[in-house]
Coordinates of C-alpha atoms in Angstrom, one line a residue:
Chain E
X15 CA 6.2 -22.3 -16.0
X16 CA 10.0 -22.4 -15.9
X17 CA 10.7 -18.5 -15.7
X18 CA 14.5 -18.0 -16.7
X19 CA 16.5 -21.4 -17.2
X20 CA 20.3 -21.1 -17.2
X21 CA 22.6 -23.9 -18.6
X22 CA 24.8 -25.6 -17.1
X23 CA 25.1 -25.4 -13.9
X24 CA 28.4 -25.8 -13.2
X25 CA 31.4 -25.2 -15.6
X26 CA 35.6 -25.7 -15.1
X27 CA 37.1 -24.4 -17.9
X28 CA 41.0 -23.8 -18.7
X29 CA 42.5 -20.4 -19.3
X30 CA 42.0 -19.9 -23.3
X31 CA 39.2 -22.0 -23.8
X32 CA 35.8 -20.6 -25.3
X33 CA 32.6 -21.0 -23.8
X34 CA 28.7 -20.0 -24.5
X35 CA 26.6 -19.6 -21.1
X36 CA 22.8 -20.0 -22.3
X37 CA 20.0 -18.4 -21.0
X38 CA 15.8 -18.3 -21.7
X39 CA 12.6 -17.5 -20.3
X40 CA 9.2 -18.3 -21.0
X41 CA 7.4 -14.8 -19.6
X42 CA 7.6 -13.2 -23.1
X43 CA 9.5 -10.7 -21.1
X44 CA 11.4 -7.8 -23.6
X45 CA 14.3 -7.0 -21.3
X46 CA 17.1 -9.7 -20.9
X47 CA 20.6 -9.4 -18.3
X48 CA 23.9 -11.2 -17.5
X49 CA 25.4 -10.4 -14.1
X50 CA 28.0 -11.8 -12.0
X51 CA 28.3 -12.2 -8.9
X52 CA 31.4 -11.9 -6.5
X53 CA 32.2 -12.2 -2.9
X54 CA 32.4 -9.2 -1.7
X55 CA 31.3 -6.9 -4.8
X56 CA 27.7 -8.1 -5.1
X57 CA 26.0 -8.3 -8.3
X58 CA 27.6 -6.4 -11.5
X59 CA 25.8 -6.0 -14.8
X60 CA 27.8 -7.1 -17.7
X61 CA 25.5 -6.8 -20.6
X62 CA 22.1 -6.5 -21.1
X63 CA 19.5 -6.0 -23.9
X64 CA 16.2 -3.7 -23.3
X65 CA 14.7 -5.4 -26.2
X66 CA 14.9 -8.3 -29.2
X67 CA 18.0 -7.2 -31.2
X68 CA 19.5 -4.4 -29.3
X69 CA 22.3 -5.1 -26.5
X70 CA 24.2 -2.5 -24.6
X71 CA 27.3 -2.8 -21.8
X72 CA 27.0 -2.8 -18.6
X73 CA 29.2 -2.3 -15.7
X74 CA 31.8 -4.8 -16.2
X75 CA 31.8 -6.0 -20.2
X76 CA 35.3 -6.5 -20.8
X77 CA 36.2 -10.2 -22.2
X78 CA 32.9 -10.9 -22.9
X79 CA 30.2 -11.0 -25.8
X80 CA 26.6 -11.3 -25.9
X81 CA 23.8 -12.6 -28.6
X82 CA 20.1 -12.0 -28.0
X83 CA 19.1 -14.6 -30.2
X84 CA 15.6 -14.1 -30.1
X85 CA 12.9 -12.9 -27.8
X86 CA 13.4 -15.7 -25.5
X87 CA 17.1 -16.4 -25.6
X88 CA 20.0 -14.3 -24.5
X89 CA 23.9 -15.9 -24.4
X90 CA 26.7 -14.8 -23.0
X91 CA 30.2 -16.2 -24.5
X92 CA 33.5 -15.7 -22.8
X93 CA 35.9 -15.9 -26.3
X94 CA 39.4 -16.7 -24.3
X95 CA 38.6 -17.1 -20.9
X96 CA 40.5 -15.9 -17.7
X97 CA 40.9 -16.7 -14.2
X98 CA 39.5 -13.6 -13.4
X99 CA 36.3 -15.1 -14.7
X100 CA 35.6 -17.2 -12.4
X101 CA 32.4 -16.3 -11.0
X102 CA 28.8 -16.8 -10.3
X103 CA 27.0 -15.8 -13.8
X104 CA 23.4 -15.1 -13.4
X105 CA 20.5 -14.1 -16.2
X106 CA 17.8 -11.9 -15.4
X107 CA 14.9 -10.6 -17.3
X108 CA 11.8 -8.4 -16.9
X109 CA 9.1 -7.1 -18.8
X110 CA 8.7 -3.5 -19.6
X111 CA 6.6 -1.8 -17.5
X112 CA 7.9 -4.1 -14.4
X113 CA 11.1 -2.9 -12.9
X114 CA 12.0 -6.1 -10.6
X115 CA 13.8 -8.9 -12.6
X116 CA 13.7 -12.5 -12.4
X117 CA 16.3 -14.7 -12.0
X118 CA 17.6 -18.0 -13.0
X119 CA 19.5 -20.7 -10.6
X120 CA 22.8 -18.9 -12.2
X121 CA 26.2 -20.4 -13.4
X122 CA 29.5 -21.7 -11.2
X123 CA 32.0 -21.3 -13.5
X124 CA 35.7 -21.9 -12.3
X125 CA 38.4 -21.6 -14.6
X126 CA 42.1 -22.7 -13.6
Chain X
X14 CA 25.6 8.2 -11.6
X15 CA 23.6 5.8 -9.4
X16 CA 25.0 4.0 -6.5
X17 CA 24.2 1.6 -3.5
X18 CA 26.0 1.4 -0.3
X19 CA 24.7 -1.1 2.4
X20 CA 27.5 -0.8 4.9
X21 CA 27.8 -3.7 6.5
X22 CA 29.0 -7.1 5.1
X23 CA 27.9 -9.0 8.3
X24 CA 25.2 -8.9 10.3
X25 CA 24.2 -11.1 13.4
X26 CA 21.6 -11.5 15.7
X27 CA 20.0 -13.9 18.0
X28 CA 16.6 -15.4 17.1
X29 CA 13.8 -12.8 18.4
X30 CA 15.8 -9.7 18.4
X31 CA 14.9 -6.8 16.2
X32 CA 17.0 -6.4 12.4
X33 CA 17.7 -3.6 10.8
X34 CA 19.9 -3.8 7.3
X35 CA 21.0 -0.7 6.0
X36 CA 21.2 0.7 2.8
X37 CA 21.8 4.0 1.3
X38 CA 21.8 5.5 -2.1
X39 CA 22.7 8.1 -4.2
X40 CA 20.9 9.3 -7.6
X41 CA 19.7 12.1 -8.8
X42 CA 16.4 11.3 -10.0
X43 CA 13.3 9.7 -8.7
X44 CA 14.4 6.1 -8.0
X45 CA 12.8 3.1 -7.3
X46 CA 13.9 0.9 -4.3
X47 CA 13.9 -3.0 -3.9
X48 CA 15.1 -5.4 -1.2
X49 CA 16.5 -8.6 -3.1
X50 CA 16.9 -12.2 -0.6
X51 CA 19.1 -15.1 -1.5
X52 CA 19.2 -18.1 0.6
X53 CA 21.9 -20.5 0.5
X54 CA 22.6 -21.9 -3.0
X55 CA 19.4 -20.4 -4.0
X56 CA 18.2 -18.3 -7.1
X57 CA 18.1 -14.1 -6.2
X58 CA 14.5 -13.5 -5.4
X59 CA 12.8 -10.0 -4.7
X60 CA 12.0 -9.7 -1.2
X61 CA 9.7 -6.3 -1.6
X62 CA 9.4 -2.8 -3.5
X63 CA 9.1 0.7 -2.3
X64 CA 6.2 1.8 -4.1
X65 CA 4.2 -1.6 -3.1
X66 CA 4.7 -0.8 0.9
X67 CA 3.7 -4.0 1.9
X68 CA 5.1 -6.2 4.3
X69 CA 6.6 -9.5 3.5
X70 CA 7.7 -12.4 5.7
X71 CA 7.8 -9.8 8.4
X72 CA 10.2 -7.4 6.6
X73 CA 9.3 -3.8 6.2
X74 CA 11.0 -0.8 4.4
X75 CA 10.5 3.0 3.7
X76 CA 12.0 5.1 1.7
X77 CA 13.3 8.2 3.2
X78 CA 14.4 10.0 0.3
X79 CA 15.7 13.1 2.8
X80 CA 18.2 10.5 4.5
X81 CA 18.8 9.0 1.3
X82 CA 17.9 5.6 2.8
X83 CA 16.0 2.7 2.5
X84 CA 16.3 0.1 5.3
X85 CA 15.1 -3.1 5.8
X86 CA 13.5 -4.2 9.4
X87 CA 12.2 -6.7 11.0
X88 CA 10.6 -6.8 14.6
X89 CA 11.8 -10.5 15.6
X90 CA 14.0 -12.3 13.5
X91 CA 13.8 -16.1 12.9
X92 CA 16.3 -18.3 12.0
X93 CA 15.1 -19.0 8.8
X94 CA 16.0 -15.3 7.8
X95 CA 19.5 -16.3 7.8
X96 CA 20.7 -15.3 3.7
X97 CA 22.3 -12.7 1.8
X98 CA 20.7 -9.3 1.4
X99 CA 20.9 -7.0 -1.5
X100 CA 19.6 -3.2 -1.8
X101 CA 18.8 -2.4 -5.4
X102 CA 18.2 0.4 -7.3
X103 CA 16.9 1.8 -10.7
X104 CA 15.1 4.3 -12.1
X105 CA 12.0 5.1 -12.5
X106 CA 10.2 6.3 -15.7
X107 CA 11.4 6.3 -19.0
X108 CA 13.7 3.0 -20.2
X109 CA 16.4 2.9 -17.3
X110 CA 15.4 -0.8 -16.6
X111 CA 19.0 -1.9 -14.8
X112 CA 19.4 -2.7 -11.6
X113 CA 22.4 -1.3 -9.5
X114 CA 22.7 -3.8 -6.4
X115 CA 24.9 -3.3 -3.5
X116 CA 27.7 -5.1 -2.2
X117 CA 25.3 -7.0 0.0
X118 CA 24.6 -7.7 3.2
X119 CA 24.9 -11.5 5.1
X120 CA 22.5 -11.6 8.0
X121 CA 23.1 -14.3 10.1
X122 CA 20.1 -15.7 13.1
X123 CA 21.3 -17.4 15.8
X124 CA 19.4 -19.8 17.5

């Protein structure tokens, strides 16, 4: 049982370029979340979706879209990104009636 | 609007002594209260829940709802508590599933 898997890893990208952060899980959870994580700030919600085919904003949204693609999968695309991106990216999800999320390993994603 | 404030970035100890991490919070319903650990390079994991009161790896917390508080304790710290620390909070009851974590709080075990 894999829980939430996050690809890649790792990421450098170059200021202006595109890129799609993917994220599933395998608990048949409804709920799905993208934070990000800063020194100093902790973790800030950018988007997340309560259920298959509804997504809503979050704390910090700006520059960034989001596709629940199914039950199971939940992307995160940065259309032009900025330096200001650069950041831990984690997904969470949970299931209804269970408050706590889980995490996956997250994403380093530097961009210069 | 919900909020958590753990106010100290850094926290360090020596291996034995009592640990306290503090976090307080502000909303203005009934909330729900979790202690999150990440060790170094690791995934987030939840550490424990309010409403379960149970102790894990020697950490205990209670809500105090008329300090606004929910701090994290440990008798005798070991060095293999050394991680980050996050207080998070959500609501409870109806759809209000997001978390709102705190800054964090790096606890740091000396040997």
């Amino acid at each position: 049982n894999a829980g939430v898997t996050q690809t890649p890893k790792f990421q450098v990208l170059k200021t202006g370029q595109s890129m799609t952060l993917q994220c599933a899980q395998d608990m048949n959870h409804n709920s799905m979340y993208w934070y990000r994580q800063d020194p100093g700030m902790g973790l800030r919600l950018i988007y997340y979706s309560a259920s298959e085919g509804t997504t809503d904003k979050g704390e910090v949204p700006n520059g960034y879209n989001v596709s629940r693609l199914n039950k199971r999968e939940f992307s995160l695309r940065l259309e032009s990104a900025a330096p200001s991106q650069t950041s831990v990216y984690f997904c969470a999800s949970s299931d209804s009636g269970e408050r706590p999320q889980h995490f996956g390993d997250g994403t380093r994603l530097s961009i210069l | 609007a919900q909020r958590v404030t753990q106010p100290e970035k850094l926290l360090s100890v020596f291996k034995g002594a009592p640990v306290e991490l503090k976090c307080n919070y502000s909303y203005s319903g009934s909330p729900e209260l979790f202690w999150y650990v990440q060790y170094s390079r690791q995934r987030l994991q939840l550490l424990l829940r309010h409403i379960s009161r149970e102790s894990i790896k020697g950490f205990t917390a209670d809500l105090n709802k008329g300090e606004t508080s929910f701090h994290l304790k440990k008798p005798f710290a070991q060095e293999e508590d050394s991680a980050m620390y996050y207080c998070a909070l959500t609501g409870s009851g109806g759809s209000n599933y997001k978390l709102t974590f705190g800054k964090g709080t790096l606890l740091t075990v000396n040997p």
